[in-house]
């Protein structure tokens, strides 16, 4: 049907406009009719559909009805083009993955019939001649049919494309599902858990590993990362190659992997690796990933030589990252001649301060004798421009920022 301007009389045009205004206000009795049509099908498919899909469908129907009404109010003699909402697209894809794509077409047709019935009932309540009422009803029938027919065609195309994508490899499907989770698109957590063989509703820690192509191929990096991480933790996990020569993984953990555990990763491992904090459920799945990305960005921005880090290592550094000029000035002013000292002096003093001035523990972490550590601390403090005891916090922070680019 051509979407050209449709010729109807002024009284009929005004009647169509008034009907659209009522529709746009979403009267309670209209919403009840639409919701009942959804629940009718939901009952039939009760073993497959869940509450999330049903609620998303209700939202989509409301938006589509308001769109039709708004466009009709603006141009009451033209047939509005359909609106395919983000919810509608995701539901179409979801029901296709559940192998029941026909349900979404059935829902659209039910809404089409419901909209026609409600519009006709509204016109019958208006005070006008039978001729004007018939003219308005004829237009509304054509307008609503045009709107929903085109909507069904677009949804059919979406479903067709989704069916084609289902023929891709399992890894591609897993990648797309994870991308949808990370983009906070409509994904049922229980279905995602089943498809990924990984509990999305649990507690997660996300990690990111990356390396240049000239060092290692992505497939080999994936194998090496899986081998290393599964040695650290035997928790349920999922690994997936992403863009930019990167492997992203999640672990179902009650307690996070620590920086000390990461330090035991073999030196021959060719990649850099960062970990986000623990997160709960789908939101935690996304948040841990975003925080791992932040950690990765900090390592890159500070040109850090350290290969492994956790989000907690970078929280303080992130504050410095917004003003590099200030950071450099703060480090220079606070550390003075220590800035030019051998890296082992800087690192020894930093570890000593980080561990609450516990000499035994610090020496153990550094793998040196207590006396050697004492000697290094004495040499380091002699190079500072201020007294260590009076400015312990500032010195510790400055060393923390400096060593991000110097710890081997």
CSV table of C-alpha atoms in Angstrom, one decimal:
chain,number,residue,atom,x,y,z
A,1,UNK,CA,0.0,0.0,0.0
A,2,UNK,CA,1.4,3.4,-1.0
A,3,UNK,CA,2.0,5.8,2.0
A,4,UNK,CA,0.7,8.8,0.1
A,5,UNK,CA,-1.9,11.2,1.6
A,6,UNK,CA,-5.3,9.6,1.9
A,7,UNK,CA,-8.3,11.7,0.8
A,8,UNK,CA,-11.0,11.9,3.5
A,9,UNK,CA,-13.3,14.7,4.5
A,10,UNK,CA,-12.5,17.3,7.2
A,11,UNK,CA,-15.0,15.9,9.7
A,12,UNK,CA,-13.7,12.4,9.2
A,13,UNK,CA,-10.1,13.7,9.6
A,14,UNK,CA,-11.0,15.4,12.8
A,15,UNK,CA,-12.7,12.2,14.1
A,16,UNK,CA,-9.5,10.2,13.2
A,17,UNK,CA,-7.4,12.8,15.1
A,18,UNK,CA,-9.6,12.6,18.2
A,19,UNK,CA,-9.4,8.8,18.1
A,20,UNK,CA,-5.6,9.0,17.9
A,21,UNK,CA,-5.4,11.4,20.8
A,22,UNK,CA,-7.3,8.9,22.9
A,23,UNK,CA,-5.1,6.1,21.8
A,24,UNK,CA,-1.9,8.2,22.7
A,25,UNK,CA,-3.2,8.7,26.2
A,26,UNK,CA,-3.1,4.9,26.7
A,27,UNK,CA,-6.5,4.5,28.4
A,28,UNK,CA,-6.6,1.8,31.1
A,29,UNK,CA,-9.2,-0.2,29.2
A,30,UNK,CA,-7.0,-0.2,26.1
A,31,UNK,CA,-3.9,-1.4,28.0
A,32,UNK,CA,-6.0,-4.1,29.6
A,33,UNK,CA,-7.1,-5.4,26.2
A,34,UNK,CA,-3.5,-5.4,24.9
A,35,UNK,CA,-2.2,-7.1,28.0
A,36,UNK,CA,-4.9,-9.7,27.9
A,37,UNK,CA,-3.9,-10.6,24.3
A,38,UNK,CA,-0.3,-11.0,25.4
A,39,UNK,CA,-1.2,-13.1,28.4
A,40,UNK,CA,-3.4,-15.3,26.2
A,41,UNK,CA,-0.4,-16.3,24.1
A,42,UNK,CA,1.9,-16.4,27.1
A,43,UNK,CA,-0.4,-19.0,28.6
A,44,UNK,CA,-0.1,-21.2,25.5
A,45,UNK,CA,3.7,-20.9,25.5
A,46,UNK,CA,4.0,-20.9,29.3
A,47,UNK,CA,6.8,-23.6,29.2
A,48,UNK,CA,9.0,-21.4,27.1
A,49,UNK,CA,8.3,-17.8,27.7
A,50,UNK,CA,9.3,-16.1,31.0
A,51,UNK,CA,8.2,-13.0,32.8
A,52,UNK,CA,11.1,-10.9,31.3
A,53,UNK,CA,9.9,-11.5,27.7
A,54,UNK,CA,6.3,-10.8,28.6
A,55,UNK,CA,7.1,-7.5,30.3
A,56,UNK,CA,9.3,-6.5,27.4
A,57,UNK,CA,6.5,-7.3,25.0
A,58,UNK,CA,4.1,-5.1,27.0
A,59,UNK,CA,6.6,-2.2,26.9
A,60,UNK,CA,7.0,-2.6,23.2
A,61,UNK,CA,3.3,-2.7,22.5
A,62,UNK,CA,2.8,0.6,24.5
A,63,UNK,CA,5.5,2.3,22.5
A,64,UNK,CA,4.2,1.1,19.2
A,65,UNK,CA,0.7,2.2,20.0
A,66,UNK,CA,1.9,5.7,21.1
A,67,UNK,CA,4.0,6.0,18.0
A,68,UNK,CA,1.1,5.1,15.7
A,69,UNK,CA,-1.2,7.6,17.5
A,70,UNK,CA,1.5,10.4,17.6
A,71,UNK,CA,2.1,10.1,13.8
A,72,UNK,CA,-1.6,10.0,13.1
A,73,UNK,CA,-2.2,13.1,15.2
A,74,UNK,CA,0.5,14.9,13.2
A,75,UNK,CA,-0.7,13.7,9.8
A,76,UNK,CA,-4.2,12.3,10.2
A,77,UNK,CA,-4.5,11.5,6.5
A,78,UNK,CA,-1.3,9.6,6.1
A,79,UNK,CA,-0.5,6.0,7.1
A,80,UNK,CA,2.3,6.0,9.7
A,81,UNK,CA,5.4,3.9,9.2
A,82,UNK,CA,5.9,1.3,11.9
A,83,UNK,CA,8.3,1.7,14.8
A,84,UNK,CA,10.4,-1.4,15.7
A,85,UNK,CA,11.5,-0.8,19.2
A,86,UNK,CA,14.8,-2.2,20.7
A,87,UNK,CA,12.6,-4.4,22.9
A,88,UNK,CA,10.8,-5.7,19.8
A,89,UNK,CA,14.0,-6.6,18.1
A,90,UNK,CA,15.4,-8.3,21.1
A,91,UNK,CA,12.2,-10.3,21.7
A,92,UNK,CA,12.1,-11.3,18.0
A,93,UNK,CA,15.7,-12.6,18.4
A,94,UNK,CA,14.9,-14.2,21.7
A,95,UNK,CA,11.9,-16.2,20.5
A,96,UNK,CA,13.8,-17.2,17.4
A,97,UNK,CA,16.6,-18.6,19.6
A,98,UNK,CA,13.8,-20.5,21.6
A,99,UNK,CA,12.6,-21.9,18.2
A,100,UNK,CA,9.2,-20.3,18.5
A,101,UNK,CA,9.5,-17.2,16.2
A,102,UNK,CA,5.8,-17.6,15.1
A,103,UNK,CA,4.7,-16.3,18.5
A,104,UNK,CA,5.9,-12.8,17.8
A,105,UNK,CA,4.0,-12.7,14.5
A,106,UNK,CA,0.9,-14.0,16.4
A,107,UNK,CA,1.3,-11.2,19.0
A,108,UNK,CA,1.5,-8.6,16.3
A,109,UNK,CA,-1.7,-9.9,14.6
A,110,UNK,CA,-3.5,-10.0,17.9
A,111,UNK,CA,-2.6,-6.4,18.6
A,112,UNK,CA,-3.6,-5.4,15.1
A,113,UNK,CA,-7.1,-6.8,15.7
A,114,UNK,CA,-7.3,-5.3,19.2
A,115,UNK,CA,-6.3,-1.9,17.9
A,116,UNK,CA,-9.0,-2.0,15.2
A,117,UNK,CA,-11.7,-3.1,17.7
A,118,UNK,CA,-10.8,-0.4,20.2
A,119,UNK,CA,-10.6,2.4,17.5
A,120,UNK,CA,-14.0,1.4,16.1
A,121,UNK,CA,-15.5,1.3,19.6
A,122,UNK,CA,-14.2,4.8,20.2
A,123,UNK,CA,-15.7,6.1,17.0
A,124,UNK,CA,-19.1,4.6,17.9
A,125,UNK,CA,-19.1,6.6,21.1
A,126,UNK,CA,-18.6,9.9,19.1
A,127,UNK,CA,-21.6,12.0,18.1
A,128,UNK,CA,-21.4,12.1,14.3
A,129,UNK,CA,-23.3,10.9,11.2
A,130,UNK,CA,-23.0,7.3,10.1
A,131,UNK,CA,-21.4,8.5,6.9
A,132,UNK,CA,-18.6,10.3,8.7
A,133,UNK,CA,-18.1,7.4,11.1
A,134,UNK,CA,-17.9,4.9,8.2
A,135,UNK,CA,-15.3,7.2,6.5
A,136,UNK,CA,-13.2,7.4,9.6
A,137,UNK,CA,-13.4,3.7,10.3
A,138,UNK,CA,-12.4,2.9,6.7
A,139,UNK,CA,-9.4,5.1,7.0
A,140,UNK,CA,-8.4,3.7,10.4
A,141,UNK,CA,-8.7,0.1,9.2
A,142,UNK,CA,-6.3,0.9,6.3
A,143,UNK,CA,-4.0,2.9,8.5
A,144,UNK,CA,-3.8,0.2,11.2
A,145,UNK,CA,-3.4,-2.6,8.7
A,146,UNK,CA,-0.7,-0.7,6.9
A,147,UNK,CA,1.1,-0.1,10.2
A,148,UNK,CA,1.0,-3.7,11.4
A,149,UNK,CA,1.5,-5.3,8.0
A,150,UNK,CA,4.8,-3.4,7.6
A,151,UNK,CA,5.7,-4.1,11.2
A,152,UNK,CA,5.2,-7.8,10.7
A,153,UNK,CA,7.3,-7.6,7.5
A,154,UNK,CA,10.2,-5.9,9.4
A,155,UNK,CA,9.9,-8.4,12.2
A,156,UNK,CA,9.9,-11.3,9.7
A,157,UNK,CA,13.2,-9.9,8.3
A,158,UNK,CA,14.7,-9.7,11.7
A,159,UNK,CA,13.7,-13.3,12.5
A,160,UNK,CA,15.0,-14.4,9.1
A,161,UNK,CA,18.4,-12.8,9.8
A,162,UNK,CA,18.4,-14.3,13.3
A,163,UNK,CA,17.8,-17.7,11.8
A,164,UNK,CA,20.7,-17.2,9.4
A,165,UNK,CA,23.0,-16.1,12.2
A,166,UNK,CA,22.0,-19.2,14.2
A,167,UNK,CA,23.9,-21.2,11.6
A,168,UNK,CA,27.2,-19.6,12.6
A,169,UNK,CA,29.6,-21.4,14.8
A,170,UNK,CA,28.9,-22.0,18.5
A,171,UNK,CA,31.8,-19.7,19.4
A,172,UNK,CA,30.2,-16.9,17.3
A,173,UNK,CA,26.9,-17.4,19.1
A,174,UNK,CA,28.7,-17.3,22.5
A,175,UNK,CA,30.4,-14.1,21.4
A,176,UNK,CA,27.2,-12.4,20.4
A,177,UNK,CA,25.4,-13.5,23.6
A,178,UNK,CA,28.2,-12.1,25.7
A,179,UNK,CA,28.2,-8.9,23.7
A,180,UNK,CA,24.5,-8.5,24.4
A,181,UNK,CA,25.1,-9.0,28.1
A,182,UNK,CA,27.9,-6.4,28.1
A,183,UNK,CA,25.8,-4.0,26.1
A,184,UNK,CA,23.0,-4.4,28.6
A,185,UNK,CA,20.6,-5.6,25.9
A,186,UNK,CA,17.6,-7.8,26.6
A,187,UNK,CA,19.0,-11.2,27.6
A,188,UNK,CA,17.4,-13.7,29.9
A,189,UNK,CA,20.1,-14.6,32.5
A,190,UNK,CA,18.8,-18.2,32.9
A,191,UNK,CA,18.8,-18.8,29.2
A,192,UNK,CA,22.3,-17.2,28.9
A,193,UNK,CA,23.6,-19.4,31.7
A,194,UNK,CA,22.3,-22.4,29.9
A,195,UNK,CA,23.7,-21.4,26.5
A,196,UNK,CA,27.1,-20.4,27.9
A,197,UNK,CA,27.3,-23.2,30.4
A,198,UNK,CA,28.2,-20.6,32.9
A,199,UNK,CA,26.1,-19.2,35.8
A,200,UNK,CA,25.4,-15.6,35.0
A,201,UNK,CA,23.5,-15.1,38.3
A,202,UNK,CA,26.5,-16.0,40.4
A,203,UNK,CA,29.5,-13.9,41.6
A,204,UNK,CA,32.1,-13.1,38.9
A,205,UNK,CA,35.5,-11.9,38.4
A,206,UNK,CA,36.4,-10.7,34.9
A,207,UNK,CA,39.9,-10.8,33.4
A,208,UNK,CA,41.4,-9.5,30.2
A,209,UNK,CA,44.6,-10.8,28.5
A,210,UNK,CA,46.1,-9.2,25.5
A,211,UNK,CA,49.3,-9.3,23.4
A,212,UNK,CA,50.5,-8.0,20.0
A,213,UNK,CA,50.0,-10.4,17.1
A,214,UNK,CA,53.8,-10.5,16.5
A,215,UNK,CA,54.2,-12.1,19.8
A,216,UNK,CA,51.5,-14.7,19.8
A,217,UNK,CA,48.4,-15.6,17.7
A,218,UNK,CA,45.0,-15.1,19.3
A,219,UNK,CA,44.1,-18.9,19.3
A,220,UNK,CA,47.4,-19.7,21.0
A,221,UNK,CA,46.9,-16.9,23.5
A,222,UNK,CA,43.5,-18.3,24.4
A,223,UNK,CA,44.9,-21.8,25.0
A,224,UNK,CA,47.8,-20.4,27.2
A,225,UNK,CA,45.4,-18.1,29.2
A,226,UNK,CA,43.0,-21.0,29.9
A,227,UNK,CA,45.9,-23.2,31.0
A,228,UNK,CA,47.3,-20.5,33.4
A,229,UNK,CA,44.0,-19.3,34.9
A,230,UNK,CA,42.7,-22.8,35.5
A,231,UNK,CA,45.9,-23.6,37.4
A,232,UNK,CA,45.1,-20.6,39.7
A,233,UNK,CA,41.4,-21.4,40.1
A,234,UNK,CA,39.3,-24.4,39.2
A,235,UNK,CA,36.1,-22.4,39.4
A,236,UNK,CA,33.5,-22.5,36.6
A,237,UNK,CA,34.8,-20.3,33.8
A,238,UNK,CA,34.2,-18.9,30.4
A,239,UNK,CA,36.9,-17.7,27.9
A,240,UNK,CA,36.2,-15.8,24.7
A,241,UNK,CA,38.3,-14.0,22.1
A,242,UNK,CA,37.3,-10.4,21.6
A,243,UNK,CA,38.5,-7.5,19.4
A,244,UNK,CA,42.1,-6.2,19.4
A,245,UNK,CA,44.0,-9.4,20.1
A,246,UNK,CA,42.3,-9.8,23.4
A,247,UNK,CA,41.0,-12.7,25.5
A,248,UNK,CA,38.3,-11.9,28.0
A,249,UNK,CA,37.3,-14.4,30.7
A,250,UNK,CA,35.0,-14.7,33.7
A,251,UNK,CA,35.3,-16.9,36.7
A,252,UNK,CA,32.5,-17.9,39.2
A,253,UNK,CA,34.3,-17.0,42.5
A,254,UNK,CA,33.5,-16.3,46.1
A,255,UNK,CA,36.9,-14.8,46.7
A,256,UNK,CA,38.8,-12.9,44.0
A,257,UNK,CA,42.1,-13.8,42.5
A,258,UNK,CA,44.7,-11.5,44.1
A,259,UNK,CA,47.7,-9.7,42.7
A,260,UNK,CA,49.9,-12.1,44.7
A,261,UNK,CA,48.4,-15.1,42.9
A,262,UNK,CA,48.9,-13.3,39.6
A,263,UNK,CA,52.6,-12.7,40.4
A,264,UNK,CA,53.1,-16.5,40.2
A,265,UNK,CA,52.1,-16.6,36.5
A,266,UNK,CA,55.2,-17.9,34.6
A,267,UNK,CA,57.4,-15.3,33.0
A,268,UNK,CA,57.2,-16.9,29.6
A,269,UNK,CA,53.5,-16.1,29.4
A,270,UNK,CA,53.6,-13.5,26.5
A,271,UNK,CA,50.6,-11.4,27.4
A,272,UNK,CA,49.6,-8.8,29.9
A,273,UNK,CA,46.7,-9.7,32.2
A,274,UNK,CA,44.4,-7.6,34.4
A,275,UNK,CA,41.5,-8.5,36.7
A,276,UNK,CA,38.4,-6.6,37.6
A,277,UNK,CA,36.7,-6.8,41.1
A,278,UNK,CA,34.0,-9.3,42.0
A,279,UNK,CA,30.5,-8.6,40.8
A,280,UNK,CA,27.1,-10.2,41.4
A,281,UNK,CA,24.7,-11.3,38.8
A,282,UNK,CA,24.3,-9.9,35.2
A,283,UNK,CA,25.1,-6.4,36.4
A,284,UNK,CA,28.2,-7.6,38.2
A,285,UNK,CA,29.2,-9.5,35.0
A,286,UNK,CA,29.2,-6.2,33.2
A,287,UNK,CA,30.7,-4.1,36.0
A,288,UNK,CA,33.7,-6.5,36.5
A,289,UNK,CA,34.4,-6.3,32.8
A,290,UNK,CA,34.2,-2.5,32.7
A,291,UNK,CA,36.5,-2.2,35.7
A,292,UNK,CA,38.9,-4.7,34.1
A,293,UNK,CA,38.9,-2.4,31.0
A,294,UNK,CA,39.7,0.5,33.2
A,295,UNK,CA,42.7,-1.4,34.6
A,296,UNK,CA,43.8,-2.2,31.1
A,297,UNK,CA,43.6,1.4,30.1
A,298,UNK,CA,45.6,2.6,33.1
A,299,UNK,CA,48.4,0.1,32.3
A,300,UNK,CA,48.5,1.4,28.8
A,301,UNK,CA,48.2,5.1,29.6
A,302,UNK,CA,51.0,4.9,32.2
A,303,UNK,CA,53.1,2.7,29.9
A,304,UNK,CA,53.5,0.4,32.9
A,305,UNK,CA,56.1,-2.4,32.6
A,306,UNK,CA,54.2,-4.6,35.0
A,307,UNK,CA,52.4,-7.4,33.1
A,308,UNK,CA,49.8,-8.2,35.7
A,309,UNK,CA,47.4,-6.1,37.8
A,310,UNK,CA,44.1,-6.0,39.5
A,311,UNK,CA,41.5,-3.3,39.6
A,312,UNK,CA,42.4,-2.5,43.2
A,313,UNK,CA,46.0,-1.8,42.2
A,314,UNK,CA,44.8,0.9,39.8
A,315,UNK,CA,42.0,2.7,41.8
A,316,UNK,CA,44.5,5.3,43.1
A,317,UNK,CA,46.3,5.6,39.8
A,318,UNK,CA,43.0,6.3,37.9
A,319,UNK,CA,42.7,9.5,39.9
A,320,UNK,CA,46.1,10.6,38.6
A,321,UNK,CA,45.4,9.6,35.1
A,322,UNK,CA,43.1,12.6,34.5
A,323,UNK,CA,46.1,15.0,35.0
A,324,UNK,CA,49.4,13.7,33.9
A,325,UNK,CA,51.2,17.0,34.3
A,326,UNK,CA,50.2,17.2,38.0
A,327,UNK,CA,51.2,13.5,38.4
A,328,UNK,CA,54.7,14.1,37.1
A,329,UNK,CA,55.1,17.2,39.3
A,330,UNK,CA,53.8,15.4,42.4
A,331,UNK,CA,56.2,12.5,41.8
A,332,UNK,CA,59.2,14.8,41.2
A,333,UNK,CA,58.5,17.0,44.2
A,334,UNK,CA,57.8,14.1,46.6
A,335,UNK,CA,60.6,11.7,45.7
A,336,UNK,CA,63.4,14.1,44.8
A,337,UNK,CA,66.7,12.3,44.1
A,338,UNK,CA,65.0,8.9,44.7
A,339,UNK,CA,63.4,9.4,41.3
A,340,UNK,CA,66.8,8.8,39.7
A,341,UNK,CA,67.8,5.9,42.0
A,342,UNK,CA,68.0,2.3,41.0
A,343,UNK,CA,64.5,0.7,40.6
A,344,UNK,CA,65.2,-1.9,43.4
A,345,UNK,CA,65.5,1.0,45.9
A,346,UNK,CA,62.2,2.5,44.8
A,347,UNK,CA,60.4,-0.9,44.8
A,348,UNK,CA,61.9,-2.0,48.2
A,349,UNK,CA,60.7,1.2,49.9
A,350,UNK,CA,57.3,1.0,48.2
A,351,UNK,CA,56.7,-2.6,49.3
A,352,UNK,CA,57.9,-1.8,52.8
A,353,UNK,CA,55.4,1.1,53.1
A,354,UNK,CA,52.6,-0.9,51.4
A,355,UNK,CA,53.0,-3.7,53.9
A,356,UNK,CA,52.7,-1.4,56.9
A,357,UNK,CA,56.4,-1.3,57.5
A,358,UNK,CA,56.5,-5.0,58.3
A,359,UNK,CA,60.2,-5.8,57.6
A,360,UNK,CA,59.8,-9.6,57.6
A,361,UNK,CA,56.8,-9.7,55.3
A,362,UNK,CA,58.3,-7.2,52.9
A,363,UNK,CA,61.6,-9.0,52.7
A,364,UNK,CA,59.7,-12.2,51.9
A,365,UNK,CA,57.7,-10.6,49.1
A,366,UNK,CA,60.9,-9.2,47.6
A,367,UNK,CA,62.7,-12.4,48.1
A,368,UNK,CA,65.7,-10.8,49.9
A,369,UNK,CA,67.2,-10.9,53.3
A,370,UNK,CA,66.0,-8.6,56.0
A,371,UNK,CA,69.4,-6.9,56.3
A,372,UNK,CA,69.5,-6.3,52.6
A,373,UNK,CA,66.0,-4.7,52.8
A,374,UNK,CA,67.2,-2.5,55.7
A,375,UNK,CA,70.1,-1.3,53.7
A,376,UNK,CA,67.9,-0.5,50.7
A,377,UNK,CA,65.4,1.4,52.9
A,378,UNK,CA,68.3,3.5,54.5
A,379,UNK,CA,69.7,4.3,51.1
A,380,UNK,CA,66.2,5.2,49.7
A,381,UNK,CA,65.2,7.4,52.6
A,382,UNK,CA,68.5,9.3,52.4
A,383,UNK,CA,67.5,10.4,48.9
A,384,UNK,CA,64.1,11.7,49.8
A,385,UNK,CA,63.7,15.5,50.1
A,386,UNK,CA,61.4,15.2,53.2
A,387,UNK,CA,61.3,13.0,56.3
A,388,UNK,CA,59.7,9.6,55.7
A,389,UNK,CA,57.9,9.5,59.0
A,390,UNK,CA,56.2,12.9,58.4
A,391,UNK,CA,55.2,12.3,54.8
A,392,UNK,CA,54.7,8.5,54.7
A,393,UNK,CA,51.4,8.6,52.8
A,394,UNK,CA,52.5,11.1,50.2
A,395,UNK,CA,55.7,9.1,49.5
A,396,UNK,CA,53.8,5.8,49.3
A,397,UNK,CA,51.4,7.3,46.8
A,398,UNK,CA,54.2,8.8,44.7
A,399,UNK,CA,56.0,5.5,44.6
A,400,UNK,CA,52.8,3.7,43.7
A,401,UNK,CA,52.3,6.0,40.7
A,402,UNK,CA,56.0,5.9,39.7
A,403,UNK,CA,56.3,2.1,39.9
A,404,UNK,CA,53.4,1.6,37.5
A,405,UNK,CA,55.9,2.4,34.8
A,406,UNK,CA,59.0,0.9,36.4
A,407,UNK,CA,58.2,-2.3,38.2
A,408,UNK,CA,59.6,-5.1,35.9
